[in-house]
Amino acid sequence: MKFLRIEWKNQIYNLWAEKDGEKLWIHYEGSTWKWIPPAKVQVGSDSSASNRKEIISAPMPGRIVDIPFQKGSKVKKGEVLLVLSAMKMEYTFKAEAEGVIEDILCQSGDQVEADQVLIRMKYV
């Protein structure tokens, strides 16, 4: 376990963190949080963007704030796909390349669990 001292907005936070595979456990003032980076799945042997699919999942429990697109929408690289509010912060998920949203498995206002799949998209 590693001790971390973080300064944010002129306030000092002392916390402990431990990495377990892809998971990061964060301990602060008697509470513990688990963070897992969103899962990304490569499909096929060709690494070109046209053969890639992406699964966006919640890294931690939270509430969906905004989903600006619908199923079947075409998106450009860098466009916001989803905004998740968790631990008094907002997490913005952006498209890594041009693609099409294949499925949206949540809606604005939904409470979601860690590791829950939120969006599936295919790059074109």
XYZ file of N, CA and C in Angstrom:
372
model
N 0.848 -1.169 0.000
C 0.000 0.000 0.000
C 0.895 1.234 0.000
N 0.506 2.229 -0.773
C 1.309 3.445 -0.884
C 0.586 4.616 -0.234
N 1.350 5.430 0.489
C 0.828 6.641 1.097
C 0.911 7.770 0.075
N -0.175 8.508 -0.094
C -0.205 9.631 -1.021
C -0.613 10.895 -0.279
N 0.080 11.962 -0.560
C -0.272 13.272 -0.005
C -0.622 14.149 -1.197
N -1.872 14.564 -1.264
C -2.366 15.317 -2.415
C -2.825 16.696 -1.965
N -2.417 17.716 -2.714
C -2.907 19.065 -2.462
C -3.862 19.419 -3.590
N -5.076 19.815 -3.200
C -6.080 20.182 -4.191
C -6.876 21.349 -3.652
N -6.927 22.422 -4.403
C -7.624 23.648 -4.006
C -7.160 24.118 -2.625
N -5.837 24.156 -2.456
C -5.189 24.629 -1.224
C -5.533 23.802 0.015
N -5.951 22.566 -0.169
C -6.222 21.674 0.957
C -5.391 20.404 0.768
N -4.851 19.879 1.867
C -4.016 18.681 1.839
C -4.873 17.464 2.183
N -4.728 16.399 1.367
C -5.425 15.135 1.603
C -4.375 14.038 1.750
N -4.457 13.280 2.832
C -3.577 12.137 3.065
C -4.397 10.879 2.838
N -3.974 10.048 1.893
C -4.717 8.828 1.611
C -3.768 7.697 1.283
N -4.325 6.501 1.261
C -3.573 5.296 0.940
C -4.157 4.706 -0.317
N -3.311 4.148 -1.169
C -3.780 3.523 -2.405
C -3.042 2.207 -2.615
N -3.761 1.273 -3.207
C -3.169 -0.030 -3.498
C -3.707 -0.518 -4.831
N -2.807 -0.975 -5.690
C -3.195 -1.489 -6.994
C -3.326 -3.005 -6.917
N -4.434 -3.517 -7.466
C -4.718 -4.948 -7.483
C -5.105 -5.302 -8.913
N -4.118 -5.697 -9.726
C -4.385 -5.936 -11.146
C -4.732 -4.615 -11.814
N -5.910 -4.536 -12.443
C -6.361 -3.295 -13.062
C -7.078 -2.383 -12.069
N -7.451 -2.912 -10.901
C -8.203 -2.149 -9.908
C -7.269 -1.291 -9.070
N -7.757 -0.132 -8.670
C -7.036 0.734 -7.745
C -7.943 0.966 -6.549
N -7.480 0.571 -5.361
C -8.229 0.763 -4.127
C -7.704 2.020 -3.455
N -8.606 2.930 -3.082
C -8.222 4.188 -2.452
C -8.885 4.249 -1.077
N -8.075 4.491 -0.040
C -8.557 4.545 1.338
C -8.359 5.967 1.852
N -9.436 6.577 2.363
C -9.356 7.946 2.871
C -10.364 8.129 4.004
N -9.878 8.524 5.155
C -10.695 8.817 6.332
C -11.758 7.763 6.595
N -11.356 6.500 6.610
C -12.263 5.416 6.960
C -13.142 4.904 5.830
N -13.052 5.486 4.651
C -13.826 5.016 3.498
C -12.886 4.422 2.462
N -13.410 3.482 1.684
C -12.617 2.834 0.640
C -13.385 2.875 -0.664
N -12.674 3.217 -1.751
C -13.264 3.254 -3.080
C -12.456 2.374 -4.010
N -13.131 1.771 -4.961
C -12.473 0.962 -5.989
C -12.627 1.691 -7.307
N -11.527 1.820 -8.051
C -11.576 2.429 -9.371
C -10.997 1.451 -10.381
N -11.748 1.229 -11.462
C -11.301 0.355 -12.548
C -11.392 1.164 -13.827
N -10.322 1.243 -14.614
C -10.413 1.996 -15.861
C -11.479 1.396 -16.770
N -12.161 2.218 -17.574
C -13.172 1.680 -18.486
C -12.582 0.587 -19.367
N -13.334 -0.491 -19.539
C -12.870 -1.618 -20.354
C -12.866 -1.250 -21.825
N -11.830 -1.664 -22.516
C -11.729 -1.453 -23.956
C -11.420 -2.793 -24.583
N -12.183 -3.165 -25.572
C -12.043 -4.473 -26.193
C -11.664 -4.298 -27.655
N -10.621 -4.968 -28.087
C -10.194 -4.972 -29.483
C -10.764 -6.225 -30.131
N -11.433 -6.064 -31.254
C -12.052 -7.196 -31.936
C -11.324 -7.425 -33.247
N -10.975 -8.678 -33.550
C -10.286 -8.987 -34.797
C -8.788 -8.806 -34.669
N -8.062 -9.243 -35.686
C -6.605 -9.172 -35.634
C -6.063 -7.902 -36.265
N -6.880 -7.205 -37.033
C -6.456 -5.967 -37.680
C -6.603 -4.829 -36.686
N -5.553 -4.048 -36.478
C -5.614 -2.977 -35.489
C -6.140 -1.671 -36.068
N -6.604 -1.650 -37.309
C -7.147 -0.420 -37.879
C -8.430 -0.046 -37.154
N -8.734 1.256 -37.109
C -9.902 1.738 -36.379
C -11.194 1.125 -36.887
N -11.278 0.770 -38.168
C -12.533 0.260 -38.713
C -12.898 -1.114 -38.172
N -11.974 -1.815 -37.540
C -12.258 -3.141 -36.995
C -12.356 -3.137 -35.473
N -12.363 -1.970 -34.872
C -12.358 -1.903 -33.412
C -13.742 -1.618 -32.858
N -14.015 -2.238 -31.723
C -15.207 -1.932 -30.958
C -14.745 -1.462 -29.593
N -15.561 -0.655 -28.975
C -15.222 -0.178 -27.642
C -16.424 -0.364 -26.736
N -16.148 -0.823 -25.534
C -17.165 -0.936 -24.508
C -16.810 0.080 -23.435
N -17.725 0.972 -23.152
C -17.495 1.969 -22.111
C -18.277 1.526 -20.883
N -17.561 1.332 -19.781
C -18.207 0.895 -18.547
C -17.878 1.874 -17.422
N -18.702 1.868 -16.392
C -18.531 2.784 -15.270
C -17.318 2.366 -14.434
N -16.377 3.269 -14.186
C -15.220 2.927 -13.375
C -15.557 2.820 -11.893
N -16.705 3.389 -11.493
C -17.149 3.370 -10.094
C -18.643 3.665 -10.069
N -19.306 3.410 -8.948
C -20.728 3.745 -8.870
C -20.931 5.248 -9.054
N -22.021 5.625 -9.688
C -22.296 7.041 -9.896
C -23.636 7.257 -10.565
N -23.851 8.499 -11.018
C -25.095 8.873 -11.675
C -24.787 9.418 -13.059
N -25.555 8.990 -14.047
C -25.380 9.481 -15.414
C -25.926 10.897 -15.482
N -25.082 11.837 -15.897
C -25.471 13.242 -15.979
C -25.975 13.588 -17.382
N -25.268 13.087 -18.402
C -25.629 13.470 -19.769
C -25.172 12.400 -20.754
N -26.024 12.130 -21.730
C -25.687 11.295 -22.881
C -26.193 12.067 -24.101
N -25.302 12.804 -24.783
C -25.753 13.686 -25.859
C -26.113 12.992 -27.176
N -25.915 11.678 -27.270
C -26.200 10.961 -28.519
C -27.232 9.871 -28.292
N -27.730 9.316 -29.397
C -28.673 8.199 -29.354
C -28.043 7.000 -30.054
N -28.636 5.838 -29.850
C -28.198 4.625 -30.532
C -28.225 4.885 -32.038
N -27.161 4.471 -32.723
C -27.055 4.657 -34.166
C -26.410 5.967 -34.585
N -26.165 6.872 -33.635
C -25.543 8.157 -33.945
C -24.098 7.971 -34.387
N -23.694 8.785 -35.358
C -22.281 8.830 -35.748
C -21.607 9.900 -34.905
N -20.412 9.565 -34.406
C -19.668 10.502 -33.573
C -18.272 10.702 -34.140
N -17.714 11.857 -33.863
C -16.363 12.191 -34.312
C -15.398 12.034 -33.148
N -14.141 11.860 -33.483
C -13.088 11.743 -32.474
C -13.148 12.947 -31.535
N -13.107 12.674 -30.235
C -13.093 13.736 -29.238
C -14.461 14.186 -28.755
N -15.538 13.756 -29.417
C -16.871 14.156 -28.974
C -17.227 13.449 -27.670
N -17.949 14.144 -26.816
C -18.362 13.593 -25.529
C -19.472 12.577 -25.754
N -19.246 11.355 -25.248
C -20.229 10.284 -25.362
C -21.120 10.204 -24.129
N -20.548 10.541 -22.969
C -21.272 10.345 -21.724
C -20.589 11.119 -20.604
N -21.376 11.620 -19.653
C -20.830 12.272 -18.467
C -21.386 11.541 -17.250
N -20.469 11.115 -16.349
C -20.812 10.382 -15.141
C -20.396 11.207 -13.934
N -21.286 11.346 -12.959
C -20.966 12.039 -11.723
C -20.730 10.997 -10.637
N -19.553 11.061 -10.001
C -19.209 10.124 -8.933
C -18.208 10.782 -7.994
N -18.357 10.563 -6.724
C -17.428 11.089 -5.713
C -17.247 12.597 -5.838
N -18.336 13.322 -6.080
C -18.344 14.782 -6.194
C -17.508 15.290 -7.365
N -17.315 14.441 -8.379
C -16.576 14.828 -9.577
C -17.358 14.381 -10.800
N -17.087 14.999 -11.931
C -17.696 14.564 -13.182
C -16.627 13.946 -14.072
N -16.949 12.773 -14.629
C -16.049 12.053 -15.519
C -16.644 12.105 -16.916
N -15.859 12.581 -17.873
C -16.312 12.722 -19.253
C -15.652 11.646 -20.098
N -16.461 10.880 -20.820
C -15.971 9.835 -21.709
C -16.093 10.349 -23.131
N -14.972 10.352 -23.871
C -14.939 10.879 -25.234
C -14.604 9.775 -26.227
N -15.072 9.958 -27.461
C -14.776 8.999 -28.526
C -13.297 9.079 -28.877
N -12.653 7.922 -28.992
C -11.236 7.879 -29.346
C -11.015 8.015 -30.846
N -12.060 7.783 -31.628
C -11.987 7.893 -33.086
C -13.410 8.049 -33.612
N -13.539 8.302 -34.905
C -14.862 8.392 -35.522
C -15.537 7.031 -35.437
N -16.830 7.013 -35.133
C -17.523 5.744 -34.996
C -19.030 5.889 -34.946
N -19.683 4.769 -34.637
C -21.136 4.705 -34.531
C -21.490 4.096 -33.181
N -22.443 4.688 -32.490
C -22.900 4.144 -31.218
C -23.818 2.975 -31.518
N -23.401 1.776 -31.103
C -24.181 0.565 -31.355
C -25.276 0.367 -30.319
N -25.001 0.728 -29.067
C -25.988 0.510 -28.019
C -25.713 1.444 -26.850
N -26.780 1.949 -26.237
C -26.687 2.752 -25.018
C -27.498 2.010 -23.963
N -26.850 1.615 -22.899
C -27.468 0.756 -21.897
C -27.839 1.492 -20.613
N -27.958 2.824 -20.704
C -28.345 3.635 -19.561
C -28.973 4.917 -20.095
N -29.489 5.735 -19.196
C -30.032 7.030 -19.615
C -29.726 8.073 -18.548
N -29.849 9.339 -18.907
C -29.569 10.416 -17.963
C -30.381 10.226 -16.694
N -29.722 10.404 -15.554
C -30.371 10.261 -14.261
C -30.217 8.891 -13.638
N -29.822 7.893 -14.416
C -29.658 6.529 -13.894
C -28.512 6.467 -12.887
N -28.713 5.699 -11.822
C -27.636 5.325 -10.911
C -27.020 4.064 -11.494
N -25.699 4.035 -11.614
C -25.022 2.879 -12.190
C -24.001 2.329 -11.199
N -23.693 1.058 -11.375
C -22.729 0.372 -10.520
C -21.357 0.334 -11.190
N -20.323 0.102 -10.410
C -18.977 -0.072 -10.955
C -18.982 -1.244 -11.928
N -18.287 -1.113 -13.014
C -18.132 -2.135 -14.058
C -19.375 -2.316 -14.936
N -20.442 -1.570 -14.676
C -21.644 -1.692 -15.504
C -21.354 -1.137 -16.898
N -21.717 -1.914 -17.947
C -21.514 -1.445 -19.317
C -22.523 -0.348 -19.613
N -22.049 0.782 -20.138
C -22.878 1.943 -20.393
C -23.135 2.148 -21.896
N -22.079 2.047 -22.697
C -22.174 2.277 -24.148
C -21.317 1.268 -24.882
N -21.823 0.811 -26.013
C -21.024 0.009 -26.951
C -20.944 0.796 -28.241
N -19.741 0.920 -28.777
C -19.593 1.624 -30.053
C -18.610 0.916 -30.961
N -18.738 1.186 -32.241
C -17.863 0.596 -33.250
C -17.217 1.744 -34.018
N -15.913 1.639 -34.193
C -15.200 2.652 -34.966
C -15.357 2.363 -36.461
N -15.464 3.427 -37.238
C -15.605 3.273 -38.693
C -14.435 3.871 -39.428
